[in-house]
Amino acid sequence: MKEKLVVVGNGMAGIRAVEELLKLTPEKYDITVFGAEPHPNYNRILLSPVLTGEKQFSEIVSNDDAWYTEHGIILHKGAKVVDIDRRNRRVITDRAMTASYDRLLIATGSNPFVLPVPGKDLPGVIGFRDFADVETMLAAAKQYRHAVVIGGGLLGLEAANGLVKQGMKVTVIHLPDVLMERQLDAPAAKMLKKSLEDRGLEFVLGGVTEEIIGKKRVQGVRLKDGREFTADLVVMAVGIRPNIELAKKSGLYCERGVVVNDTMQSYDPSVYAVGECVQHRGQTYGLVAPLFEQAKVC
């Protein structure tokens, strides 16, 4: 009898761990993967070119449906795992489907951080995290004119650039007084700002978002200093938070992320975790290189 491996999360880190496992011992496990999104595994880093129109979604799929079939992996798309019964070693989905495991791999990734301001739940306020967000942005660009991106880090600027290319008038509101402050010093950030302004982007630096205005749908953004900006679409790109709800609910030890040891094992010896949901030696990660390293180790 093969052991059962269940993977919660069909993203880049979880599936990379499966690929590494197949290289080493392709026959060891019966593998079942649950993905909350209705798609096969795709490369999230390449969502920006899909937004600008340079790539189609099909071009950023890393492992298509046939890959899962070929490796005997059962993939449940659009199935969200809502509970882990660790005593009986089984997972339960939002459709009351269950799957039992000998080993469980949690790869639930992260969620966009949403600013806790009034109006944050209005239709038209989104993050930039998955293909559904890109579809929302493309639809908004066809129908509306004004977009506000909150956050002038790498992700925010990618969203803003994509929306400008789709014909929207875009304002970027950024809390620090320089763009991409994590990667650039002040002179470099100035050059970047000028080059993006030449492409038609507008910037509000040192801008503190106080409220998102709108009745049935988002209509604008109000800053603390009283300025208001028209917005038919608001993209929040102010950072990510490890998605640890499921792990916490099942009683696994978590701090900022699911706490794992040097072999990516959680405090439950049959449960492992990789990716943006993980905390290893006090660190959480949001870049792909360390996540692929985790997958290999796991």
XYZ file of N, CA and C in Angstrom, residues 38-287:
750
model
N -9.936 27.839 -9.540
C -10.452 26.878 -10.527
C -9.476 26.594 -11.673
N -8.175 26.703 -11.402
C -7.171 26.551 -12.467
C -6.139 25.512 -12.072
N -5.414 24.965 -13.084
C -4.230 24.184 -12.728
C -3.135 25.128 -12.202
N -1.992 24.569 -11.857
C -0.890 25.353 -11.287
C -0.324 26.341 -12.313
N -0.202 27.622 -11.891
C 0.354 28.627 -12.812
C 1.382 29.493 -12.094
N 2.145 30.230 -12.901
C 3.227 31.048 -12.384
C 2.707 32.448 -12.044
N 2.508 32.675 -10.739
C 1.950 33.946 -10.265
C 2.809 35.160 -10.651
N 4.119 34.926 -10.775
C 5.035 36.028 -11.091
C 4.696 36.614 -12.467
N 4.109 35.770 -13.335
C 3.829 36.218 -14.700
C 2.415 36.779 -14.878
N 1.735 37.088 -13.773
C 0.408 37.709 -13.902
C 0.513 39.109 -14.509
N 1.631 39.805 -14.239
C 1.786 41.170 -14.773
C 1.747 41.210 -16.300
N 2.508 40.338 -16.997
C 2.397 40.327 -18.459
C 1.000 39.948 -18.966
N 0.236 39.169 -18.178
C -1.147 38.863 -18.582
C -1.987 40.137 -18.481
N -1.720 40.919 -17.432
C -2.444 42.172 -17.236
C -2.125 43.188 -18.344
N -0.867 43.249 -18.761
C -0.507 44.215 -19.819
C -0.955 43.732 -21.199
N -1.316 42.444 -21.288
C -1.738 41.900 -22.584
C -0.610 41.259 -23.364
N 0.580 41.171 -22.742
C 1.726 40.554 -23.452
C 1.638 39.034 -23.472
N 0.921 38.475 -22.478
C 0.775 37.014 -22.421
C -0.679 36.634 -22.202
N -1.021 35.428 -22.657
C -2.338 34.848 -22.356
C -2.197 34.002 -21.088
N -3.316 33.777 -20.392
C -3.252 32.952 -19.185
C -2.661 31.571 -19.475
N -3.056 30.982 -20.627
C -2.575 29.634 -20.960
C -1.040 29.568 -21.024
N -0.413 30.706 -21.332
C 1.060 30.727 -21.440
C 1.764 30.742 -20.090
N 1.019 31.032 -19.007
C 1.692 31.077 -17.703
C 1.352 29.856 -16.837
N 0.611 28.895 -17.433
C 0.324 27.651 -16.712
C 1.608 26.818 -16.660
N 2.029 26.445 -15.444
C 3.275 25.683 -15.288
C 3.025 24.186 -15.460
N 1.927 23.707 -14.889
C 1.564 22.294 -14.988
C 0.098 22.211 -15.385
N -0.150 21.745 -16.618
C -1.548 21.681 -17.058
C -2.223 20.425 -16.504
N -3.511 20.296 -16.792
C -4.277 19.151 -16.270
C -3.625 17.817 -16.633
N -3.074 17.753 -17.833
C -2.468 16.498 -18.310
C -1.289 16.075 -17.433
N -0.552 17.062 -16.898
C 0.602 16.744 -16.035
C 0.161 15.988 -14.782
N -0.938 16.442 -14.186
C -1.441 15.766 -12.983
C -1.846 14.321 -13.314
N -2.573 14.184 -14.427
C -3.028 12.857 -14.853
C -1.845 11.936 -15.101
N -0.866 12.458 -15.814
C 0.330 11.688 -16.182
C 1.056 11.151 -14.942
N 1.046 11.936 -13.859
C 1.739 11.505 -12.641
C 0.803 10.860 -11.615
N -0.413 10.578 -12.058
C -1.359 9.902 -11.168
C -1.790 10.744 -9.978
N -1.733 12.081 -10.148
C -2.105 12.976 -9.054
C -3.581 13.355 -9.202
N -4.319 13.232 -8.118
C -5.721 13.668 -8.149
C -5.754 15.147 -7.791
N -6.278 15.966 -8.719
C -6.363 17.408 -8.479
C -7.826 17.820 -8.314
N -8.116 18.464 -7.200
C -9.451 19.035 -6.994
C -9.333 20.546 -7.139
N -9.813 21.066 -8.290
C -9.755 22.511 -8.521
C -10.975 23.174 -7.897
N -10.803 24.414 -7.456
C -11.934 25.148 -6.886
C -12.457 24.509 -5.618
N -11.579 23.773 -4.930
C -11.980 23.112 -3.680
C -11.157 23.680 -2.535
N -11.830 24.341 -1.618
C -11.123 24.968 -0.510
C -11.188 24.065 0.722
N -10.024 23.733 1.258
C -9.994 22.931 2.489
C -10.315 23.852 3.661
N -11.342 23.499 4.424
C -11.778 24.373 5.519
C -11.448 23.806 6.896
N -11.054 22.526 6.951
C -10.739 21.937 8.247
C -9.754 20.788 8.097
N -8.895 20.640 9.107
C -7.992 19.492 9.166
C -8.300 18.756 10.461
N -8.695 17.499 10.321
C -8.942 16.657 11.495
C -7.646 15.886 11.736
N -6.796 16.461 12.599
C -5.462 15.877 12.759
C -5.484 14.540 13.499
N -6.464 14.383 14.370
C -6.550 13.118 15.117
C -6.810 11.954 14.166
N -7.745 12.157 13.230
C -8.073 11.091 12.268
C -7.358 11.255 10.931
N -6.458 12.202 10.887
C -5.663 12.463 9.685
C -6.512 12.559 8.418
N -7.337 13.580 8.369
C -8.113 13.814 7.139
C -8.405 15.296 6.991
N -8.606 15.704 5.749
C -8.962 17.102 5.483
C -10.402 17.159 4.991
N -11.057 18.291 5.259
C -12.462 18.453 4.877
C -12.584 19.736 4.055
N -13.280 19.648 2.904
C -13.416 20.831 2.048
C -14.733 21.556 2.313
N -14.860 22.733 1.656
C -16.089 23.529 1.788
C -17.293 22.822 1.171
N -17.025 21.754 0.392
C -18.156 20.997 -0.182
C -18.363 19.692 0.588
N -17.828 19.655 1.816
C -17.956 18.483 2.691
C -17.324 17.218 2.098
N -16.339 17.413 1.227
C -15.592 16.274 0.719
C -14.442 16.015 1.680
N -14.059 14.758 1.886
C -12.933 14.487 2.787
C -11.870 13.668 2.058
N -10.630 13.781 2.544
C -9.539 12.954 2.027
C -8.616 12.650 3.194
N -8.232 11.387 3.325
C -7.357 11.048 4.455
C -5.889 11.068 4.008
N -5.002 11.274 4.975
C -3.571 11.407 4.652
C -2.697 10.664 5.658
N -1.508 10.286 5.178
C -0.428 9.856 6.076
C 0.519 11.030 6.304
N 0.692 11.800 5.210
C 1.484 13.028 5.287
C 0.648 14.154 4.688
N 0.708 15.307 5.341
C -0.041 16.464 4.852
C 0.948 17.592 4.586
N 0.786 18.244 3.446
C 1.622 19.405 3.127
C 0.724 20.631 3.010
N 0.949 21.603 3.885
C 0.167 22.839 3.847
C 0.941 23.876 3.041
N 0.307 24.363 1.971
C 0.955 25.366 1.115
C -0.106 26.390 0.736
N -0.631 27.060 1.762
C -1.778 27.953 1.561
C -1.378 29.376 1.175
N -0.062 29.629 1.080
C 0.392 30.920 0.561
C 0.081 32.089 1.484
N -0.256 33.217 0.852
C -0.501 34.412 1.648
C -1.716 35.141 1.090
N -2.202 36.096 1.855
C -3.309 36.952 1.413
C -2.802 38.374 1.299
N -3.349 39.145 0.358
C -2.979 40.554 0.300
C -3.438 41.233 1.590
N -2.613 42.103 2.123
C -3.017 42.858 3.313
C -3.993 43.945 2.868
N -5.143 43.984 3.521
C -6.153 44.997 3.177
C -6.130 46.076 4.255
N -5.954 47.322 3.843
C -5.941 48.418 4.815
C -7.270 48.463 5.561
N -7.219 48.546 6.886
C -8.457 48.546 7.667
C -9.138 49.905 7.647
N -9.596 50.339 6.472
C -10.235 51.662 6.349
C -11.699 51.476 5.942
N -12.558 52.454 6.251
C -13.953 52.369 5.804
C -14.022 52.233 4.285
N -14.929 51.368 3.803
C -15.104 51.193 2.357
C -14.245 50.110 1.740
N -13.408 49.461 2.564
C -12.482 48.455 2.013
C -13.206 47.255 1.378
N -14.472 47.033 1.763
C -15.211 45.877 1.241
C -16.097 46.206 0.048
N -16.026 47.439 -0.443
C -16.857 47.819 -1.589
C -16.469 47.034 -2.844
N -17.442 46.691 -3.692
C -17.110 46.103 -4.995
C -16.164 47.025 -5.763
N -15.155 46.431 -6.410
C -14.187 47.246 -7.142
C -12.920 47.510 -6.352
N -12.876 47.042 -5.079
C -11.648 47.137 -4.277
C -11.038 45.739 -4.227
N -9.834 45.585 -4.779
C -9.235 44.252 -4.886
C -7.755 44.275 -4.494
N -7.181 43.083 -4.361
C -5.733 42.942 -4.224
C -5.178 42.600 -5.608
N -3.878 42.288 -5.654
C -3.285 41.826 -6.907
C -2.539 40.557 -6.551
N -3.284 39.435 -6.610
C -2.731 38.225 -6.047
C -2.901 37.037 -6.975
N -4.081 36.977 -7.635
C -4.328 35.785 -8.447
C -4.971 36.161 -9.780
N -5.237 35.140 -10.591
C -5.752 35.394 -11.927
C -7.123 36.067 -11.882
N -7.918 35.761 -10.859
C -9.238 36.403 -10.717
C -9.081 37.922 -10.570
N -8.048 38.350 -9.839
C -7.794 39.793 -9.688
C -7.464 40.423 -11.047
N -6.676 39.706 -11.837
C -6.315 40.210 -13.170
C -7.562 40.320 -14.045
N -8.422 39.305 -13.969
C -9.673 39.346 -14.752
C -10.524 40.544 -14.339
N -10.589 40.805 -13.031
C -11.341 41.963 -12.522
C -10.758 43.266 -13.071
N -9.427 43.357 -13.072
C -8.771 44.572 -13.575
C -9.024 44.769 -15.071
N -8.924 43.678 -15.832
C -9.137 43.789 -17.286
C -10.575 44.193 -17.590
N -11.521 43.630 -16.843
C -12.934 43.981 -17.044
C -13.175 45.451 -16.685
N -12.557 45.900 -15.586
C -12.717 47.298 -15.152
C -12.133 48.252 -16.192
N -11.002 47.871 -16.787
C -10.347 48.729 -17.780
C -11.227 48.909 -19.019
N -12.039 47.887 -19.348
C -12.942 47.994 -20.501
C -14.099 48.937 -20.198
N -14.505 48.941 -18.924
C -15.755 49.608 -18.560
C -15.546 50.989 -17.930
N -14.411 51.172 -17.259
C -14.205 52.387 -16.465
C -12.926 53.109 -16.863
N -12.752 54.304 -16.262
C -11.628 55.136 -16.674
C -10.565 55.296 -15.589
N -11.002 55.460 -14.322
C -10.067 55.861 -13.261
C -9.716 54.714 -12.306
N -8.403 54.547 -12.074
C -7.961 53.542 -11.101
C -7.017 54.190 -10.098
N -7.098 53.723 -8.865
C -6.122 54.120 -7.845
C -5.440 52.853 -7.351
N -4.109 52.883 -7.331
C -3.351 51.776 -6.759
C -2.773 52.265 -5.439
N -3.072 51.547 -4.365
C -2.517 51.926 -3.068
C -1.303 51.043 -2.807
N -0.120 51.654 -2.804
C 1.123 50.907 -2.620
C 2.041 51.087 -3.816
N 3.209 51.677 -3.571
C 4.163 51.930 -4.654
C 5.394 51.048 -4.543
N 5.172 49.803 -4.074
C 6.248 48.807 -4.124
C 6.217 48.139 -5.485
N 6.972 47.058 -5.622
C 7.082 46.368 -6.914
C 5.720 45.941 -7.452
N 4.920 45.287 -6.608
C 3.632 44.755 -7.061
C 2.671 45.877 -7.459
N 2.622 46.923 -6.646
C 1.746 48.055 -6.950
C 2.109 48.699 -8.270
N 3.407 48.852 -8.518
C 3.848 49.494 -9.766
C 3.558 48.597 -10.972
N 3.651 47.274 -10.783
C 3.308 46.355 -11.875
C 1.823 46.472 -12.211
N 0.985 46.548 -11.173
C -0.460 46.698 -11.398
C -0.747 48.018 -12.110
N -0.122 49.082 -11.616
C -0.349 50.418 -12.180
C 0.073 50.465 -13.650
N 1.231 49.913 -13.937
C 1.747 49.887 -15.303
C 0.796 49.126 -16.229
N 0.302 47.978 -15.744
C -0.630 47.174 -16.538
C -1.919 47.923 -16.827
N -2.438 48.617 -15.808
C -3.705 49.339 -15.979
C -3.554 50.531 -16.931
N -2.406 51.197 -16.884
C -2.140 52.293 -17.829
C -2.114 51.737 -19.254
N -1.451 50.594 -19.413
C -1.390 49.981 -20.753
C -2.764 49.566 -21.243
N -3.676 49.284 -20.298
C -5.049 48.929 -20.677
C -5.922 50.179 -20.851
N -5.276 51.359 -20.802
C -6.001 52.586 -21.127
C -6.624 53.323 -19.946
N -6.303 52.920 -18.717
C -6.885 53.619 -17.572
C -6.004 54.780 -17.122
N -6.626 55.721 -16.446
C -5.884 56.824 -15.843
C -5.582 56.377 -14.414
N -4.298 56.273 -14.077
C -3.924 55.624 -12.815
C -3.170 56.565 -11.873
N -3.622 56.598 -10.629
C -2.909 57.321 -9.579
C -2.396 56.314 -8.560
N -1.112 56.412 -8.226
C -0.517 55.530 -7.213
C -0.351 56.319 -5.918
N -0.944 55.804 -4.845
C -0.811 56.446 -3.536
C 0.138 55.605 -2.697
N 1.208 56.237 -2.232
C 2.248 55.484 -1.521
C 2.571 56.193 -0.210
N 2.614 55.437 0.864
C 2.830 56.020 2.184
C 4.236 56.614 2.374
N 5.322 55.857 2.056
C 6.656 56.473 2.165
C 6.849 57.583 1.139
N 7.939 58.339 1.269
C 8.119 59.441 0.319
C 8.994 59.072 -0.878
N 9.380 57.795 -0.973
C 10.037 57.317 -2.201
C 9.399 56.002 -2.638
N 9.415 55.754 -3.944
C 8.871 54.500 -4.481
C 9.833 53.344 -4.228
N 9.279 52.148 -4.126
C 10.089 50.923 -3.976
C 11.216 51.092 -2.959
N 10.857 51.641 -1.799
C 11.878 51.976 -0.788
C 12.679 50.760 -0.310
N 12.134 49.554 -0.499
C 12.886 48.362 -0.073
C 14.039 48.053 -1.010
N 13.839 48.389 -2.298
C 14.849 48.018 -3.291
C 15.744 49.177 -3.726
N 15.232 50.417 -3.624
C 15.956 51.531 -4.233
C 16.340 52.609 -3.219
N 17.459 53.284 -3.500
C 17.794 54.476 -2.692
C 17.074 55.679 -3.317
N 17.153 56.824 -2.652
C 16.370 57.989 -3.075
C 16.639 58.441 -4.520
N 17.912 58.577 -4.956
C 18.132 59.020 -6.338
C 17.557 58.039 -7.371
N 17.713 56.752 -7.120
C 17.184 55.748 -8.061
C 15.657 55.800 -8.092
N 15.052 55.974 -6.917
C 13.589 56.035 -6.830
C 13.055 57.249 -7.594
N 13.814 58.347 -7.540
C 13.435 59.577 -8.271
C 13.436 59.337 -9.774
N 14.487 58.645 -10.246
C 14.592 58.350 -11.682
C 13.441 57.453 -12.133
N 13.121 56.462 -11.287
C 12.024 55.552 -11.606
C 10.706 56.329 -11.700
N 10.491 57.208 -10.734
C 9.250 57.992 -10.692
C 9.109 58.820 -11.965
N 10.209 59.481 -12.360
C 10.159 60.317 -13.552
C 9.829 59.469 -14.788
N 10.487 58.317 -14.885
C 10.270 57.463 -16.055
C 8.823 56.950 -16.111
N 8.247 56.655 -14.951
C 6.851 56.189 -14.931
C 5.867 57.335 -15.181
N 6.221 58.532 -14.719
C 5.368 59.706 -14.994
C 5.331 59.992 -16.496
N 6.469 59.774 -17.148
C 6.517 59.971 -18.601
C 5.578 59.006 -19.326
N 5.295 57.862 -18.681
C 4.366 56.891 -19.300
C 2.911 57.191 -18.944
N 2.707 58.245 -18.135
C 1.335 58.637 -17.841
C 0.831 58.300 -16.441
N 1.706 57.739 -15.592
C 1.282 57.442 -14.221
C 1.353 58.698 -13.357
N 0.454 58.791 -12.383
C 0.517 59.900 -11.430
C 0.803 59.343 -10.045
N 1.562 60.102 -9.255
C 1.960 59.610 -7.926
C 1.594 60.588 -6.817
N 1.175 60.021 -5.694
C 0.977 60.798 -4.479
C 1.844 60.128 -3.417
N 2.990 60.746 -3.120
C 3.893 60.160 -2.124
C 3.575 60.737 -0.752
N 3.841 59.958 0.287
C 3.497 60.388 1.638
C 1.988 60.472 1.821
N 1.264 59.701 1.041
C -0.204 59.747 1.085
C -0.778 58.736 2.054
N -1.574 59.202 3.012
C -2.202 58.312 3.994
C -3.674 58.109 3.619
N -4.012 56.892 3.240
C -5.393 56.591 2.841
C -6.286 56.565 4.079
N -7.365 57.358 4.047
C -8.253 57.398 5.205
C -9.571 56.678 4.962
N -10.058 56.772 3.718
C -11.355 56.157 3.444
C -11.495 55.846 1.968
N -12.206 54.752 1.684
C -12.572 54.444 0.304
C -14.046 54.794 0.176
N -14.333 55.702 -0.762
C -15.671 56.268 -0.874
C -16.475 55.510 -1.922
N -17.773 55.389 -1.679
C -18.641 54.771 -2.666
C -19.912 54.282 -2.019
N -20.970 54.147 -2.834
C -22.226 53.616 -2.285
C -22.369 52.150 -2.665
N -22.692 51.914 -3.966
C -22.852 50.517 -4.398
C -21.537 49.936 -4.902
N -20.658 50.835 -5.352
C -19.350 50.425 -5.878
C -18.371 51.525 -5.503
N -17.100 51.190 -5.552
C -16.096 52.202 -5.212
C -16.202 53.397 -6.176
N -16.078 54.610 -5.605
C -16.125 55.820 -6.441
C -14.900 56.706 -6.250
N -14.191 56.487 -5.139
C -13.021 57.325 -4.910
C -12.256 56.951 -3.658
N -11.146 57.661 -3.463
C -10.293 57.448 -2.295
C -10.048 58.797 -1.637
N -10.239 58.848 -0.324
C -9.972 60.092 0.400
C -8.739 59.908 1.278
N -7.841 60.901 1.209
C -6.629 60.856 2.031
C -6.839 61.624 3.326
N -5.916 61.413 4.251
C -5.996 62.055 5.560
C -5.939 63.583 5.452
N -5.200 64.081 4.458
C -5.083 65.547 4.298
C -6.302 66.144 3.583
N -7.323 65.297 3.308
C -8.559 65.809 2.724
C -8.654 65.687 1.214
N -7.536 65.412 0.552
C -7.593 65.272 -0.910
C -8.419 64.047 -1.298
N -9.118 64.168 -2.411
C -9.902 63.031 -2.890
C -9.533 62.712 -4.332
N -9.547 61.422 -4.661
C -9.226 60.976 -6.014
C -10.351 60.080 -6.522
N -10.780 60.346 -7.741
C -11.807 59.517 -8.363
C -11.247 58.124 -8.635
N -12.039 57.100 -8.329
C -11.576 55.734 -8.598
C -12.758 54.807 -8.860
N -12.745 54.163 -10.027
C -13.738 53.134 -10.337
C -13.177 51.760 -9.971
N -11.872 51.747 -9.673
C -11.185 50.515 -9.293
C -10.089 50.901 -8.307
N -9.972 50.158 -7.211
C -8.879 50.391 -6.259
C -8.129 49.083 -6.068
N -6.835 49.106 -6.343
C -6.000 47.919 -6.144
C -5.134 48.154 -4.914
N -5.263 47.288 -3.921
C -4.429 47.406 -2.718
C -3.201 46.521 -2.869
N -2.042 47.130 -2.847
C -0.797 46.370 -2.960
C 0.141 46.855 -1.857
N -0.309 46.668 -0.622
C 0.455 47.199 0.515
C 1.125 46.087 1.324
N 1.280 44.916 0.685
C 1.968 43.844 1.393
C 1.110 42.596 1.512
N 1.721 41.538 2.036
C 1.018 40.265 2.170
C 1.099 39.779 3.619
N 0.163 38.915 3.972
C 0.159 38.266 5.280
C 0.066 36.764 5.068
N 0.914 35.981 5.758
C 0.810 34.520 5.613
C -0.626 34.049 5.884
N -1.109 33.160 5.027
C -2.468 32.644 5.176
C -2.432 31.420 6.105
N -2.652 31.673 7.386
C -2.499 30.598 8.379
C -3.818 30.232 9.064
N -4.934 30.739 8.517
C -6.232 30.473 9.154
C -6.492 28.986 9.362
N -6.297 28.207 8.296
C -6.570 26.774 8.353
C -5.670 26.075 9.378
N -4.371 26.411 9.337
C -3.417 25.803 10.259
C -3.768 26.126 11.712
N -4.100 27.403 11.939
C -4.485 27.835 13.287
C -5.724 27.104 13.781
N -6.708 27.029 12.890
C -7.979 26.394 13.241
C -7.770 24.931 13.637
N -6.796 24.283 12.994
C -6.560 22.865 13.293
C -5.625 22.681 14.489
N -5.239 23.797 15.115
C -4.434 23.705 16.338
C -2.930 23.577 16.122
N -2.461 23.800 14.891
C -1.011 23.767 14.647
C -0.385 25.026 15.239
N 0.845 24.902 15.717
C 1.501 26.056 16.331
C 1.910 27.068 15.257
N 1.395 28.285 15.395
C 1.696 29.364 14.442
C 2.125 30.601 15.206
N 3.010 31.387 14.606
C 3.266 32.745 15.086
C 2.797 33.670 13.955
N 3.752 34.288 13.234
C 3.309 35.039 12.045
C 2.945 34.083 10.920
N 3.651 32.954 10.885
C 3.371 31.904 9.905
C 3.283 30.570 10.632
N 3.058 29.496 9.869
C 3.079 28.144 10.451
C 4.532 27.854 10.821
N 4.803 27.614 12.088
C 6.198 27.431 12.523
C 6.686 26.038 12.125
N 7.809 26.018 11.376
C 8.389 24.743 10.927
C 9.852 24.646 11.354
N 10.355 23.397 11.379
C 11.778 23.178 11.684
C 12.590 23.174 10.388
N 13.837 22.752 10.466
C 14.716 22.811 9.286
C 14.350 21.818 8.194
N 13.422 20.897 8.467
C 12.963 19.993 7.396
C 11.546 20.370 6.940
N 11.114 21.566 7.310
C 9.792 22.093 6.939
C 8.648 21.336 7.618
N 8.974 20.701 8.751
C 7.968 19.951 9.492
C 7.359 20.852 10.565
N 6.045 20.779 10.714
C 5.374 21.570 11.751
C 5.508 20.845 13.087
N 4.839 21.374 14.114
C 4.877 20.719 15.417
C 4.143 19.376 15.418
N 3.338 19.110 14.378
C 2.713 17.803 14.193
C 3.591 17.052 13.200
N 4.224 15.948 13.623
C 5.222 15.287 12.759
C 4.682 14.818 11.406
N 3.380 14.648 11.266
C 2.871 14.206 9.960
C 2.446 15.369 9.067
N 2.624 16.595 9.583
C 2.214 17.774 8.805
C 3.429 18.655 8.479
N 3.606 18.936 7.200
C 4.686 19.805 6.724
C 4.059 21.072 6.131
N 4.871 22.096 5.965
C 4.368 23.317 5.336
C 5.486 23.979 4.540
N 5.122 24.573 3.393
C 6.096 25.315 2.573
C 5.435 26.576 2.031
N 6.268 27.542 1.678
C 5.782 28.722 0.965
C 5.556 29.932 1.852
N 4.727 30.826 1.366
C 4.531 32.099 2.044
C 3.770 31.972 3.361
N 3.174 30.800 3.611
C 2.434 30.616 4.873
C 3.364 30.193 6.014
N 4.637 29.985 5.702
C 5.574 29.367 6.646
C 6.418 30.395 7.402
N 6.736 30.062 8.644
C 7.734 30.834 9.396
C 8.851 29.879 9.784
N 10.051 30.174 9.302
C 11.210 29.325 9.581
C 12.301 30.158 10.255
N 12.715 29.739 11.424
C 13.719 30.493 12.198
C 13.363 31.978 12.290
N 12.096 32.250 12.561
C 11.653 33.631 12.777
C 11.350 34.426 11.512
N 11.631 33.829 10.345
C 11.464 34.556 9.084
C 10.253 34.056 8.302
N 9.549 34.986 7.636
C 8.585 34.588 6.611
C 9.101 35.137 5.282
N 8.679 34.508 4.176
C 9.233 34.876 2.871
C 8.140 35.193 1.863
N 8.436 36.150 0.970
C 7.488 36.487 -0.080
C 8.094 36.431 -1.464
N 9.318 35.934 -1.565
C 9.980 35.833 -2.875
C 10.104 34.364 -3.271
